Tab-separated table of C-alpha atoms in Angstrom:
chain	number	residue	atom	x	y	z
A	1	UNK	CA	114.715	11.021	72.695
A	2	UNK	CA	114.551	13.062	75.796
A	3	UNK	CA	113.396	11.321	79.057
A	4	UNK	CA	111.851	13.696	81.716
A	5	UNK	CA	113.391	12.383	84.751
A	6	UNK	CA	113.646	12.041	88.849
A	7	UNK	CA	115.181	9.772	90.990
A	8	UNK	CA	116.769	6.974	88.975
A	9	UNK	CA	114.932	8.630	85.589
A	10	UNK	CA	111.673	8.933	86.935
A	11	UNK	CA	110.426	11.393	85.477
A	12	UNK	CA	111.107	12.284	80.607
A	13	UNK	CA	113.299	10.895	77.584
A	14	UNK	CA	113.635	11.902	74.006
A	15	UNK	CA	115.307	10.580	71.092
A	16	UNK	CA	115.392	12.003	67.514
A	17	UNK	CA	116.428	9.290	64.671
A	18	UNK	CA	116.986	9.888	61.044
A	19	UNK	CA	113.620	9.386	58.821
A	20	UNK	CA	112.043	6.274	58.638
A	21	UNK	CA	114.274	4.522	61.182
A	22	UNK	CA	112.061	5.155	64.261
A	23	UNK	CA	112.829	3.571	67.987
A	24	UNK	CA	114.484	0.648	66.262
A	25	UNK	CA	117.704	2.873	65.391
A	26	UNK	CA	120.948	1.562	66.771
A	27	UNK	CA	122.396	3.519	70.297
A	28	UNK	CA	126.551	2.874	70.543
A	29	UNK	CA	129.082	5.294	71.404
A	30	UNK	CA	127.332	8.796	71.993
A	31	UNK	CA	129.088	12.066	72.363
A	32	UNK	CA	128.060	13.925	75.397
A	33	UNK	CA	127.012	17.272	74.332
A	34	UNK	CA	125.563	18.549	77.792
A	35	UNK	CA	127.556	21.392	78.121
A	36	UNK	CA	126.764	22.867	75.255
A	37	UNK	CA	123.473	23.146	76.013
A	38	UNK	CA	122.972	23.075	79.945
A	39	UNK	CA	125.670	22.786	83.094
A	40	UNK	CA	123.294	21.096	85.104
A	41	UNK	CA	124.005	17.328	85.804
A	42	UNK	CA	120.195	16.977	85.836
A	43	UNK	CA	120.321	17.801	82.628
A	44	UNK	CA	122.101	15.840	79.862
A	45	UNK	CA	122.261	15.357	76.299
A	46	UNK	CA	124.492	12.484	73.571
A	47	UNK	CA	124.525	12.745	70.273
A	48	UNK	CA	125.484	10.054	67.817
A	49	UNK	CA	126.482	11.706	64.889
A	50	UNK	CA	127.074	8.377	62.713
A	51	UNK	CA	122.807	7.673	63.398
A	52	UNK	CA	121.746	11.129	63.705
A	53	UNK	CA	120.073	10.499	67.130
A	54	UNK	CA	120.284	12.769	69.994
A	55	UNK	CA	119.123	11.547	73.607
A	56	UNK	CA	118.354	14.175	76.858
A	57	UNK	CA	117.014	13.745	79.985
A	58	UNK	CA	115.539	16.475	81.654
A	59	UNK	CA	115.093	16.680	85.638
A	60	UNK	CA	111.306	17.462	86.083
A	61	UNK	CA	110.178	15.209	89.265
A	62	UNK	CA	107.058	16.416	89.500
A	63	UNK	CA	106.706	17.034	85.620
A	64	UNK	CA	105.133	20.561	86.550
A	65	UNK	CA	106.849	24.165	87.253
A	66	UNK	CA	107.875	23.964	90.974
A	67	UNK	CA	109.103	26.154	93.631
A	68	UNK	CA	110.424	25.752	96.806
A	69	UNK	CA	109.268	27.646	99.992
A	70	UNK	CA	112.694	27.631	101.421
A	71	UNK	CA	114.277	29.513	98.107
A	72	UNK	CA	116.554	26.437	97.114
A	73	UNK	CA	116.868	22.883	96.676
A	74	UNK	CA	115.632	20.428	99.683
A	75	UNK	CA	115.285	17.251	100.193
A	76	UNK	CA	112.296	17.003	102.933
A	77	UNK	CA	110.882	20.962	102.525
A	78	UNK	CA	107.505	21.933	101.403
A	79	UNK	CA	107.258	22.314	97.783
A	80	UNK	CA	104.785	24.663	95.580
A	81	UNK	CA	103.308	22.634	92.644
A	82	UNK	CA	101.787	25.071	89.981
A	83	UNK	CA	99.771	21.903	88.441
A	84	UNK	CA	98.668	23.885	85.264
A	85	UNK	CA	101.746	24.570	84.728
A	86	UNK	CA	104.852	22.169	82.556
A	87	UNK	CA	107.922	22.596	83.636
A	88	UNK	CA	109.841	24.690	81.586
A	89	UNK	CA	113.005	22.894	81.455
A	90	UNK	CA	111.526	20.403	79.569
A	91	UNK	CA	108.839	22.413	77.614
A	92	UNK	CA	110.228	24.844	75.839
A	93	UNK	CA	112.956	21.519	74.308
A	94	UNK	CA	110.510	18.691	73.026
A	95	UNK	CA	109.340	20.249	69.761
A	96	UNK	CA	112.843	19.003	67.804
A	97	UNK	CA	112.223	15.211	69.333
A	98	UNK	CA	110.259	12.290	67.621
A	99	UNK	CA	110.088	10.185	71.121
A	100	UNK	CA	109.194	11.460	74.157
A	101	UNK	CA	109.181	8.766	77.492
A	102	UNK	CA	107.234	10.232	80.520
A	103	UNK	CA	108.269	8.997	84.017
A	104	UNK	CA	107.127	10.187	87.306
A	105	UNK	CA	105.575	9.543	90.199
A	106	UNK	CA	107.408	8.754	93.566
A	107	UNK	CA	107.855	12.449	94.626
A	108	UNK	CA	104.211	13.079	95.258
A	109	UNK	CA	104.771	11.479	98.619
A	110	UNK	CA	106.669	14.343	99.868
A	111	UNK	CA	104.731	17.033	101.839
A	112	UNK	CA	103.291	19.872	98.408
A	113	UNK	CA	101.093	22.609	98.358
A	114	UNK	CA	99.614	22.958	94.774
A	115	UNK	CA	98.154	26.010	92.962
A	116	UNK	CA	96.088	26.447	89.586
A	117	UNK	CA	95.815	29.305	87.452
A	118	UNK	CA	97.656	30.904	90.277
A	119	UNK	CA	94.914	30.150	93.002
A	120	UNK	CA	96.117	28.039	96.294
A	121	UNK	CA	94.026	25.124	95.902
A	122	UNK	CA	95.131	22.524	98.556
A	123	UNK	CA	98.041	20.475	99.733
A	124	UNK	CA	99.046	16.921	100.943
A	125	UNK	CA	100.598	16.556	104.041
A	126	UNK	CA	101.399	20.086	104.622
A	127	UNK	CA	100.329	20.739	108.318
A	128	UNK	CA	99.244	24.156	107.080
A	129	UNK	CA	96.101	25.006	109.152
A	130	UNK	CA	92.971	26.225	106.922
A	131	UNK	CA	94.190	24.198	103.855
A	132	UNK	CA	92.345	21.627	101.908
A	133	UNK	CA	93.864	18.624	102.035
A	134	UNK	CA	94.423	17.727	98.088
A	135	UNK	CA	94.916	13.583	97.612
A	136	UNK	CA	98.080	13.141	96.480
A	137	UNK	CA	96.736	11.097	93.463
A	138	UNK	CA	94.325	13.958	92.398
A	139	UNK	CA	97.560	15.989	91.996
A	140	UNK	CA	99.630	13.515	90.084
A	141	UNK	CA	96.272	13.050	88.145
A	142	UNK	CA	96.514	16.633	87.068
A	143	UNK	CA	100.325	16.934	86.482
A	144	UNK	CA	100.455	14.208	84.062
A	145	UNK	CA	97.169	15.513	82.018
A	146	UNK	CA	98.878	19.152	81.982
A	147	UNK	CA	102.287	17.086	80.718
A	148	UNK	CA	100.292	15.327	77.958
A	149	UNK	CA	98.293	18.306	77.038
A	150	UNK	CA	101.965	19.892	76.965
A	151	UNK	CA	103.123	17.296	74.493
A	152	UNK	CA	100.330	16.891	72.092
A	153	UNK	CA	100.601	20.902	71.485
A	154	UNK	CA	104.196	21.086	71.519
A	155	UNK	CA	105.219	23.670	68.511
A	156	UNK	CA	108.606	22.835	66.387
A	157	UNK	CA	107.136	20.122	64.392
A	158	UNK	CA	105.495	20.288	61.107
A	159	UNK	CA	102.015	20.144	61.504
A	160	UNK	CA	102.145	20.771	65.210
A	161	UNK	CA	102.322	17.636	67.861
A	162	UNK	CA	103.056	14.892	66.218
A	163	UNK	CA	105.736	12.286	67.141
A	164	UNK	CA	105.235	9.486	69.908
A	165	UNK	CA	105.027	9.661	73.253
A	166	UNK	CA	105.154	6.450	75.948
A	167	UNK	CA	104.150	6.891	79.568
A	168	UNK	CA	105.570	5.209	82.559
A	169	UNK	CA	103.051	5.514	85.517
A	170	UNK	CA	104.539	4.338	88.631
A	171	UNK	CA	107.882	2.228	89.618
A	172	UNK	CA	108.319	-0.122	92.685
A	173	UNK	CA	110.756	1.818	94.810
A	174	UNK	CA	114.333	0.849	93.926
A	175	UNK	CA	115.927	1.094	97.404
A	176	UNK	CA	115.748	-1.688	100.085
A	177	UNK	CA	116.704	-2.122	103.832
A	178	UNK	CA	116.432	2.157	104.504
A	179	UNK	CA	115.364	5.325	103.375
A	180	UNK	CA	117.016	6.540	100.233
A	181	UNK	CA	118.794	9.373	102.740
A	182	UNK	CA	120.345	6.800	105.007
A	183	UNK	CA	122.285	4.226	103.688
A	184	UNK	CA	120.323	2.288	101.809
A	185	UNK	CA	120.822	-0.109	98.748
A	186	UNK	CA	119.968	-1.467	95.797
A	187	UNK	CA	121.268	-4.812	94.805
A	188	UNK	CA	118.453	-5.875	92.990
A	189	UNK	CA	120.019	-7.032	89.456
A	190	UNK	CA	116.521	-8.776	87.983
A	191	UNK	CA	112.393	-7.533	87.646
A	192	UNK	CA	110.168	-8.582	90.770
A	193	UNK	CA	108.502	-12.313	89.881
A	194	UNK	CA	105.067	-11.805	90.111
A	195	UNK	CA	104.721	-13.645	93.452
A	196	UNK	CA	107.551	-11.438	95.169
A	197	UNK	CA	105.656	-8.231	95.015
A	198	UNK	CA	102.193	-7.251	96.695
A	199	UNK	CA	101.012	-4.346	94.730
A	200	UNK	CA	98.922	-1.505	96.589
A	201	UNK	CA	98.227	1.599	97.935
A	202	UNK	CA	100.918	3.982	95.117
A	203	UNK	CA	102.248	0.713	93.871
A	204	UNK	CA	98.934	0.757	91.474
């Protein structure tokens, strides 16, 4: 299974299982094997040998290839979405899983410019004079159909596609009282009743 993932797996999981077990094979004691494919803590892998499954996550947040205008990671910069584009960390892996689990969403709020087929096509929030502003939703729009495209064509399996994949649209943020950057928390240890939440705006 291999989950492409951003803040608090927001973003892909995979599993493989042996043959005609499916999602309903048993998960206890896994092996990490992440360093024997990636150091990155973004990036992990288990393997239960005594099932045959192997779970990864994969940090994508934006599910797309992305680069940063200030050459390294930030937490508040400008990023460069190319939105025909998958990421490659997780691309060039999901052909050997059965189960893929797309999550994303909450990092389109940040302030992105976004290209296709190499061409500056607009931002959100960007302050950039003589940009089009891009709706943020029109962006995530197109990074989850490039994703999906992505998956249905993935190569490594017999016949080509194949296997299933689930998609998580959007999560309630998980942090309360703050930003995520300033000493916020998260004590919430149950689901939102459906009379505790108003749902709008990116909530939807």
């Amino acid at each position: 299974m291999v989950e492409e993932a951003g803040s608090v797996r927001r973003s892909f999981f995979l599993f493989r299982c042996k043959k005609g077990q499916g999602a309903a094979c048993p998960v206890d004691q896994p092996e990490d094997i992440s360093l024997r494919y990636t150091t990155g803590y973004n990036f992990k892998r288990w393997h239960l040998p005594k099932h045959n499954l192997t779970l990864a996550t994969f940090w994508a947040p934006f599910l797309v290839r992305t680069t940063d205008a200030c050459g390294g990671q930030t937490l508040d910069g400008i990023l460069t979405l190319h939105l025909d584009e998958p990421h490659p960390s997780w691309s060039a892996e999901i052909g050997a899983f059965d189960y893929v689990i797309v999550l994303a969403g909450q990092w389109f709020f940040r302030p992105l410019v976004y290209y296709r087929s190499g061409q500056l096509l607009g931002c959100s929030a960007c302050g950039q004079d003589n940009v089009t502003e891009v709706s943020r939703f029109q962006a995530y729009r197109a990074a989850l159909r490039t994703t999906l495209r992505a998956i249905t064509g993935r190569n490594g399996r017999k016949g080509g596609g194949g296997g299933t994949t689930f998609l998580r649209t959007f999560l309630l943020a998980h942090f309360e009282h703050g930003d995520w950057t300033d000493g916020e928390s998260c004590p919430r240890t149950r689901p939102f009743g459906s009379d505790e939440k108003k749902l709008e705006g990116y909530d939807l």
